[in-house]
Amino acid sequence: MRNPFVRRGEDQGQDQGRGQVPDSDPDQNQAPDRQQDPDRDPDRDRDREQAPGRGRGGRARRRTLARSLLAVGCGALPALAFPAPGLWWWAYLALVPWLLLIRTAPGARRAALDGWLGGIGFVFAVHHWLLPSLHVFLLPLSALLGLLWLPWALLVRSLLGGAPSALRAGVALVAVPSGWLLIELVRSWEGLGGPWGLLGASQWQVPAALRLASVGGVWLVTALVVAANTAVALLVAAPGLRTVGVAGLAGCALVAGTAAWGVGAPRVSGTVRVALVQPGVFDGADGAERRFDRAEELTRSLAGQRLDLVVWGESGVGADPAGRPDLAARLTALSREVDAPLLVNVDARRADRPGIFKSAVMVGPAGLTGERYDKMRLVPFGEYIPARGVLGWVTSFGKAADEDRRRGTTPVVMRLPATGDGSADGTGDGSGDVVGGSAREPLIGPLICFESAFPDMSRHLVRDGAGLLVVQSSTSTFQESWAPAQHASLAALRAAETGRPVAHATLTGVTAAYGPDGRRIGPVLGTDASAVAVRELPLSDSTTGYVRWGDWPLYAALVVVGAVCAAEGAGAFRRPGAAPRARRARTARGSAGRPGH
């Protein structure tokens, strides 16, 4: 079956090159010095040419190795656009070397290899901070995920290789970004590591990109970034198609400008005051108790301030308060003292069912409110080991969980319990529900750590009525890496996509808050801080395009790539005057290239 990404006529030259070489005088094919030097030892020359690394074969192997290493390096370049380097502008150029390398591949097989090796470099560079957890396992994981770039590379070479026509170049401006989006779609599956390192996420500080995300999510931002790279590659590689490249850049600028000035920011409908408690790093056997004590101390310092919610980071409580009356009493007293509900996070065995859960638990001045969310999407090789019976050895030298966490089954939107005169006396019924007063707005949509990387989860919560998204996180394992800053930046995209403010509270930093337009509110708490931050966040009831229409850029990408494959198969992109591919003759013995052998 013919590969739809290989240009017609490409194999003809290869087939012709397989024919027999005409007979000739062996002495005439020798170099002049070999014919004229009677003292030359033919055996010594033959041994020298056959020695590893010598002769034409050795040079070819060195060139192949150099190209392979270059492909890995080219694939790793986009990592510099993400925090902590944060060179957001670099994202619009980072793919150009990789694109140019693929388009110059001598054949489809080499192009596919360049795509795979570049994919390995990309995955490893973007996820290098996982080394403390995965160690050597990160390399085979990168090799597995790198295969996703193999068909993309074939697509790139088909449309940009050689001297592309204006039609192919124009199609590439749409098809190459679409192919990249399909890669991001596949690797966004939780079992493959989730949507970390989506190229559009590098633009979390760019206002135009945030407005674009409100229309089509981070996917639409990714498409714009890859389209700009493709246009630059056309400018560099194909001087005859500079008009197409300029038109592509102009189109990208027009889309970004339209989003910046044509898509309005969410209208503000109120404010909410949220306190974010970051206790800091506490190691050792008693680390959980010391962390709880420090968070309690920081929370108590908030007394007298008007607050709507106090948020603790992930795993801030080491036992289920529902089964520990002493912990429940401490948290209830703390909520009463600061006159605000607490959203704490429990990493422990549930009191009412088997297994360890990570849970967001609401505590009011009257006690546990009964509002609880169990984390649904877990970190592979962190909170659980896929196929633990086969891969359990990873725990022997990494920092993966010794026991798999259990999953929640459904998203939860929480109501803030009443405070003040209506509930400050602490009266409640047997279930912990507030008696007196009434629940207050906004509704809270909790996400736990890794889940803030998934655009669909925050969208689902907003469609269920959430007015404030809260992320409880802990990146203590990766304190000295790029991970804390990258994780905090994801909240900006979730805010812009949904038109809802996002509070990102961590145990050890980076703690940050973002308004409904994705812009950061106030400074962050870094990884070296043990402090509390109070942020007044604007609320909005606007409905963004992404909340309304969902992941439509992904569906459009599927249509584009499918159409390109169909058109290529039908010969729609055939160069003028190109002959159709000839069928190779078959013989009773041997191949068409060497009949009779």
Tab-separated table of C-alpha atoms in Angstrom, residues 263-491:
chain	number	residue	atom	x	y	z
A	263	VAL	CA	-12.463	39.315	21.908
A	264	GLY	CA	-13.505	41.148	25.024
A	265	ALA	CA	-12.294	40.258	28.502
A	266	PRO	CA	-14.885	38.682	30.826
A	267	ARG	CA	-17.089	41.258	32.534
A	268	VAL	CA	-16.590	41.560	36.277
A	269	SER	CA	-19.606	40.738	38.428
A	270	GLY	CA	-18.078	40.890	41.905
A	271	THR	CA	-15.031	39.931	43.926
A	272	VAL	CA	-13.965	37.182	46.289
A	273	ARG	CA	-11.213	37.368	48.910
A	274	VAL	CA	-9.141	34.208	49.108
A	275	ALA	CA	-6.236	33.409	51.416
A	276	LEU	CA	-3.618	30.987	50.091
A	277	VAL	CA	-1.605	29.199	52.771
A	278	GLN	CA	1.863	27.881	51.855
A	279	PRO	CA	3.583	26.265	54.871
A	280	GLY	CA	6.825	25.275	53.117
A	281	VAL	CA	8.977	22.146	53.015
A	282	PHE	CA	8.996	19.856	56.049
A	283	ASP	CA	10.793	16.542	55.661
A	284	GLY	CA	11.288	13.641	58.022
A	285	ALA	CA	9.028	11.192	59.778
A	286	ASP	CA	7.085	13.960	61.523
A	287	GLY	CA	6.950	16.175	58.406
A	288	ALA	CA	3.174	15.900	58.001
A	289	GLU	CA	2.492	16.993	61.595
A	290	ARG	CA	4.947	19.891	61.407
A	291	ARG	CA	3.436	20.980	58.084
A	292	PHE	CA	-0.036	20.934	59.620
A	293	ASP	CA	1.163	22.954	62.615
A	294	ARG	CA	2.778	25.572	60.369
A	295	ALA	CA	-0.317	25.854	58.161
A	296	GLU	CA	-2.436	26.228	61.285
A	297	GLU	CA	-0.143	28.994	62.560
A	298	LEU	CA	-0.266	30.857	59.254
A	299	THR	CA	-4.035	30.546	59.048
A	300	ARG	CA	-4.492	31.856	62.574
A	301	SER	CA	-2.587	35.011	61.557
A	302	LEU	CA	-5.515	35.828	59.224
A	303	ALA	CA	-7.905	36.494	62.083
A	304	GLY	CA	-9.695	39.829	61.735
A	305	GLN	CA	-9.451	40.008	57.962
A	306	ARG	CA	-12.543	39.773	55.817
A	307	LEU	CA	-12.135	36.493	53.953
A	308	ASP	CA	-14.411	34.337	51.864
A	309	LEU	CA	-12.183	31.253	51.702
A	310	VAL	CA	-8.873	29.929	53.043
A	311	VAL	CA	-7.109	27.357	50.845
A	312	TRP	CA	-4.437	24.913	51.929
A	313	GLY	CA	-2.143	23.080	49.521
A	314	GLU	CA	-2.214	19.448	48.494
A	315	SER	CA	-1.613	16.832	51.214
A	316	GLY	CA	-1.780	19.457	53.935
A	317	VAL	CA	-3.640	17.048	56.226
A	318	GLY	CA	-2.182	13.594	56.802
A	319	ALA	CA	-5.295	11.853	58.139
A	320	ASP	CA	-8.986	11.857	57.233
A	321	PRO	CA	-10.736	14.338	59.563
A	322	ALA	CA	-13.939	12.335	59.187
A	323	GLY	CA	-12.269	9.563	61.169
A	324	ARG	CA	-10.180	11.795	63.437
A	325	PRO	CA	-12.399	13.930	65.690
A	326	ASP	CA	-9.342	15.697	67.090
A	327	LEU	CA	-8.269	16.947	63.652
A	328	ALA	CA	-11.820	17.891	62.747
A	329	ALA	CA	-12.101	19.897	65.975
A	330	ARG	CA	-8.835	21.752	65.307
A	331	LEU	CA	-9.886	22.657	61.786
A	332	THR	CA	-13.362	23.715	62.923
A	333	ALA	CA	-11.928	25.958	65.615
A	334	LEU	CA	-9.536	27.472	63.097
A	335	SER	CA	-12.366	28.246	60.664
A	336	ARG	CA	-14.343	29.848	63.472
A	337	GLU	CA	-11.336	31.925	64.539
A	338	VAL	CA	-10.736	33.424	61.100
A	339	ASP	CA	-14.492	33.523	60.327
A	340	ALA	CA	-13.990	31.830	56.949
A	341	PRO	CA	-14.359	28.304	55.574
A	342	LEU	CA	-11.232	26.226	54.986
A	343	LEU	CA	-10.629	24.103	51.913
A	344	VAL	CA	-7.999	21.621	53.068
A	345	ASN	CA	-6.495	18.672	51.235
A	346	VAL	CA	-6.267	15.192	52.724
A	347	ASP	CA	-3.828	12.513	51.566
A	348	ALA	CA	-4.856	9.496	53.617
A	349	ARG	CA	-7.082	6.454	53.857
A	350	ARG	CA	-10.724	7.394	53.853
A	351	ALA	CA	-12.604	6.658	57.028
A	352	ASP	CA	-15.603	5.246	55.154
A	353	ARG	CA	-13.968	3.134	52.421
A	354	PRO	CA	-10.722	1.246	51.722
A	355	GLY	CA	-7.705	2.766	50.007
A	356	ILE	CA	-5.759	6.031	50.019
A	357	PHE	CA	-7.409	9.055	48.396
A	358	LYS	CA	-6.314	12.615	47.757
A	359	SER	CA	-9.323	14.712	48.650
A	360	ALA	CA	-10.385	18.346	48.864
A	361	VAL	CA	-12.460	18.731	52.038
A	362	MET	CA	-14.514	21.780	53.056
A	363	VAL	CA	-14.545	22.776	56.726
A	364	GLY	CA	-16.787	25.533	58.076
A	365	PRO	CA	-17.230	27.180	61.475
A	366	ALA	CA	-19.780	24.463	62.276
A	367	GLY	CA	-17.482	21.582	61.314
A	368	LEU	CA	-17.107	19.363	58.293
A	369	THR	CA	-19.661	20.449	55.711
A	370	GLY	CA	-19.822	17.123	53.894
A	371	GLU	CA	-18.446	18.732	50.708
A	372	ARG	CA	-15.633	16.499	49.477
A	373	TYR	CA	-13.902	15.857	46.150
A	374	ASP	CA	-11.641	12.861	45.510
A	375	LYS	CA	-8.936	13.311	42.890
A	376	MET	CA	-9.896	11.608	39.621
A	377	ARG	CA	-6.784	11.853	37.448
A	378	LEU	CA	-3.634	10.574	39.073
A	379	VAL	CA	0.006	11.116	38.155
A	380	PRO	CA	1.450	7.987	36.499
A	381	PHE	CA	4.610	6.762	38.236
A	382	GLY	CA	3.947	9.308	40.977
A	383	GLU	CA	0.613	8.479	42.582
A	384	TYR	CA	0.244	5.086	40.949
A	385	ILE	CA	2.326	2.658	38.919
A	386	PRO	CA	0.754	1.507	35.638
A	387	ALA	CA	0.819	-2.294	35.503
A	388	ARG	CA	2.407	-2.370	38.965
A	389	GLY	CA	2.840	-6.138	38.763
A	390	VAL	CA	5.265	-5.647	35.846
A	391	LEU	CA	6.702	-2.178	36.533
A	392	GLY	CA	6.716	-2.177	40.321
A	393	TRP	CA	10.521	-2.189	40.273
A	394	VAL	CA	10.369	1.538	39.469
A	395	THR	CA	9.632	2.228	43.148
A	396	SER	CA	12.964	0.714	44.184
A	397	PHE	CA	15.010	3.639	42.857
A	398	GLY	CA	12.488	6.429	42.200
A	399	LYS	CA	10.059	8.401	44.338
A	400	ALA	CA	6.899	6.770	43.041
A	401	ALA	CA	4.124	5.894	45.482
A	402	ASP	CA	4.559	2.619	47.358
A	403	GLU	CA	0.803	2.124	47.172
A	404	ASP	CA	-1.502	3.244	44.385
A	405	ARG	CA	-3.910	6.043	45.251
A	406	ARG	CA	-7.594	5.418	44.556
A	407	ARG	CA	-9.549	7.519	42.068
A	408	GLY	CA	-12.606	9.625	42.562
A	409	THR	CA	-15.535	9.018	40.274
A	410	THR	CA	-17.076	12.412	39.548
A	411	PRO	CA	-16.296	16.165	39.589
A	412	VAL	CA	-17.727	18.134	42.492
A	413	VAL	CA	-18.864	21.741	42.739
A	414	MET	CA	-18.862	22.944	46.359
A	415	ARG	CA	-20.890	25.571	48.150
A	416	LEU	CA	-19.259	27.904	50.623
A	417	PRO	CA	-20.830	27.435	54.059
A	418	ALA	CA	-22.333	30.372	55.907
A	419	THR	CA	-20.145	32.219	58.397
A	420	GLY	CA	-20.548	35.153	60.748
A	421	ASP	CA	-23.567	35.444	63.022
A	422	GLY	CA	-25.388	32.708	61.171
A	423	SER	CA	-22.847	30.021	61.957
A	424	ALA	CA	-20.156	31.345	64.245
A	425	ASP	CA	-21.723	29.693	67.265
A	426	GLY	CA	-20.695	26.371	65.774
A	427	THR	CA	-24.112	24.754	65.935
A	428	GLY	CA	-24.718	22.019	63.413
A	429	ASP	CA	-26.605	18.826	62.883
A	430	GLY	CA	-25.159	15.336	63.084
A	431	SER	CA	-23.930	15.389	59.498
A	432	GLY	CA	-21.838	18.504	59.966
A	433	ASP	CA	-24.136	20.633	57.790
A	434	VAL	CA	-24.508	24.251	58.820
A	435	VAL	CA	-27.578	25.179	60.823
A	436	GLY	CA	-28.520	28.804	60.548
A	437	GLY	CA	-27.399	31.169	57.831
A	438	SER	CA	-27.176	30.081	54.198
A	439	ALA	CA	-24.552	28.982	51.726
A	440	ARG	CA	-22.790	31.788	49.867
A	441	GLU	CA	-21.566	32.350	46.373
A	442	PRO	CA	-19.403	31.712	44.449
A	443	LEU	CA	-19.529	27.985	43.928
A	444	ILE	CA	-16.075	26.375	44.191
A	445	GLY	CA	-14.627	24.046	41.558
A	446	PRO	CA	-11.720	22.106	43.141
A	447	LEU	CA	-8.882	20.554	41.150
A	448	ILE	CA	-5.973	18.686	42.690
A	449	CYS	CA	-2.435	19.188	41.359
A	450	PHE	CA	-1.995	17.345	38.030
A	451	GLU	CA	-5.646	17.952	37.128
A	452	SER	CA	-5.046	21.630	36.373
A	453	ALA	CA	-3.210	20.515	33.219
A	454	PHE	CA	-6.445	19.147	31.709
A	455	PRO	CA	-8.532	21.851	29.982
A	456	ASP	CA	-11.641	19.674	29.906
A	457	MET	CA	-11.807	19.340	33.697
A	458	SER	CA	-11.982	23.071	34.426
A	459	ARG	CA	-14.473	23.517	31.571
A	460	HIS	CA	-16.695	20.798	33.062
A	461	LEU	CA	-16.657	22.492	36.479
A	462	VAL	CA	-17.614	25.869	35.006
A	463	ARG	CA	-20.442	24.330	33.019
A	464	ASP	CA	-21.639	22.866	36.333
A	465	GLY	CA	-21.750	26.355	37.840
A	466	ALA	CA	-18.334	26.929	39.421
A	467	GLY	CA	-17.506	30.604	39.817
A	468	LEU	CA	-14.037	30.101	41.331
A	469	LEU	CA	-11.559	27.369	40.395
A	470	VAL	CA	-9.200	26.251	43.141
A	471	VAL	CA	-6.075	24.179	42.504
A	472	GLN	CA	-4.424	22.460	45.480
A	473	SER	CA	-0.925	21.361	44.586
A	474	SER	CA	2.408	20.184	45.913
A	475	THR	CA	5.595	20.102	43.869
A	476	SER	CA	7.904	19.497	46.832
A	477	THR	CA	9.620	16.589	45.055
A	478	PHE	CA	10.689	18.941	42.261
A	479	GLN	CA	11.644	22.054	44.227
A	480	GLU	CA	14.864	22.814	42.372
A	481	SER	CA	13.424	22.216	38.882
A	482	TRP	CA	11.284	24.070	36.345
A	483	ALA	CA	8.160	22.163	37.460
A	484	PRO	CA	6.763	24.549	40.133
A	485	ALA	CA	6.784	27.576	37.816
A	486	GLN	CA	5.395	25.560	34.910
A	487	HIS	CA	2.596	24.155	37.036
A	488	ALA	CA	1.563	27.563	38.361
A	489	SER	CA	1.508	28.984	34.831
A	490	LEU	CA	-1.129	26.451	33.766
A	491	ALA	CA	-3.666	28.173	36.010
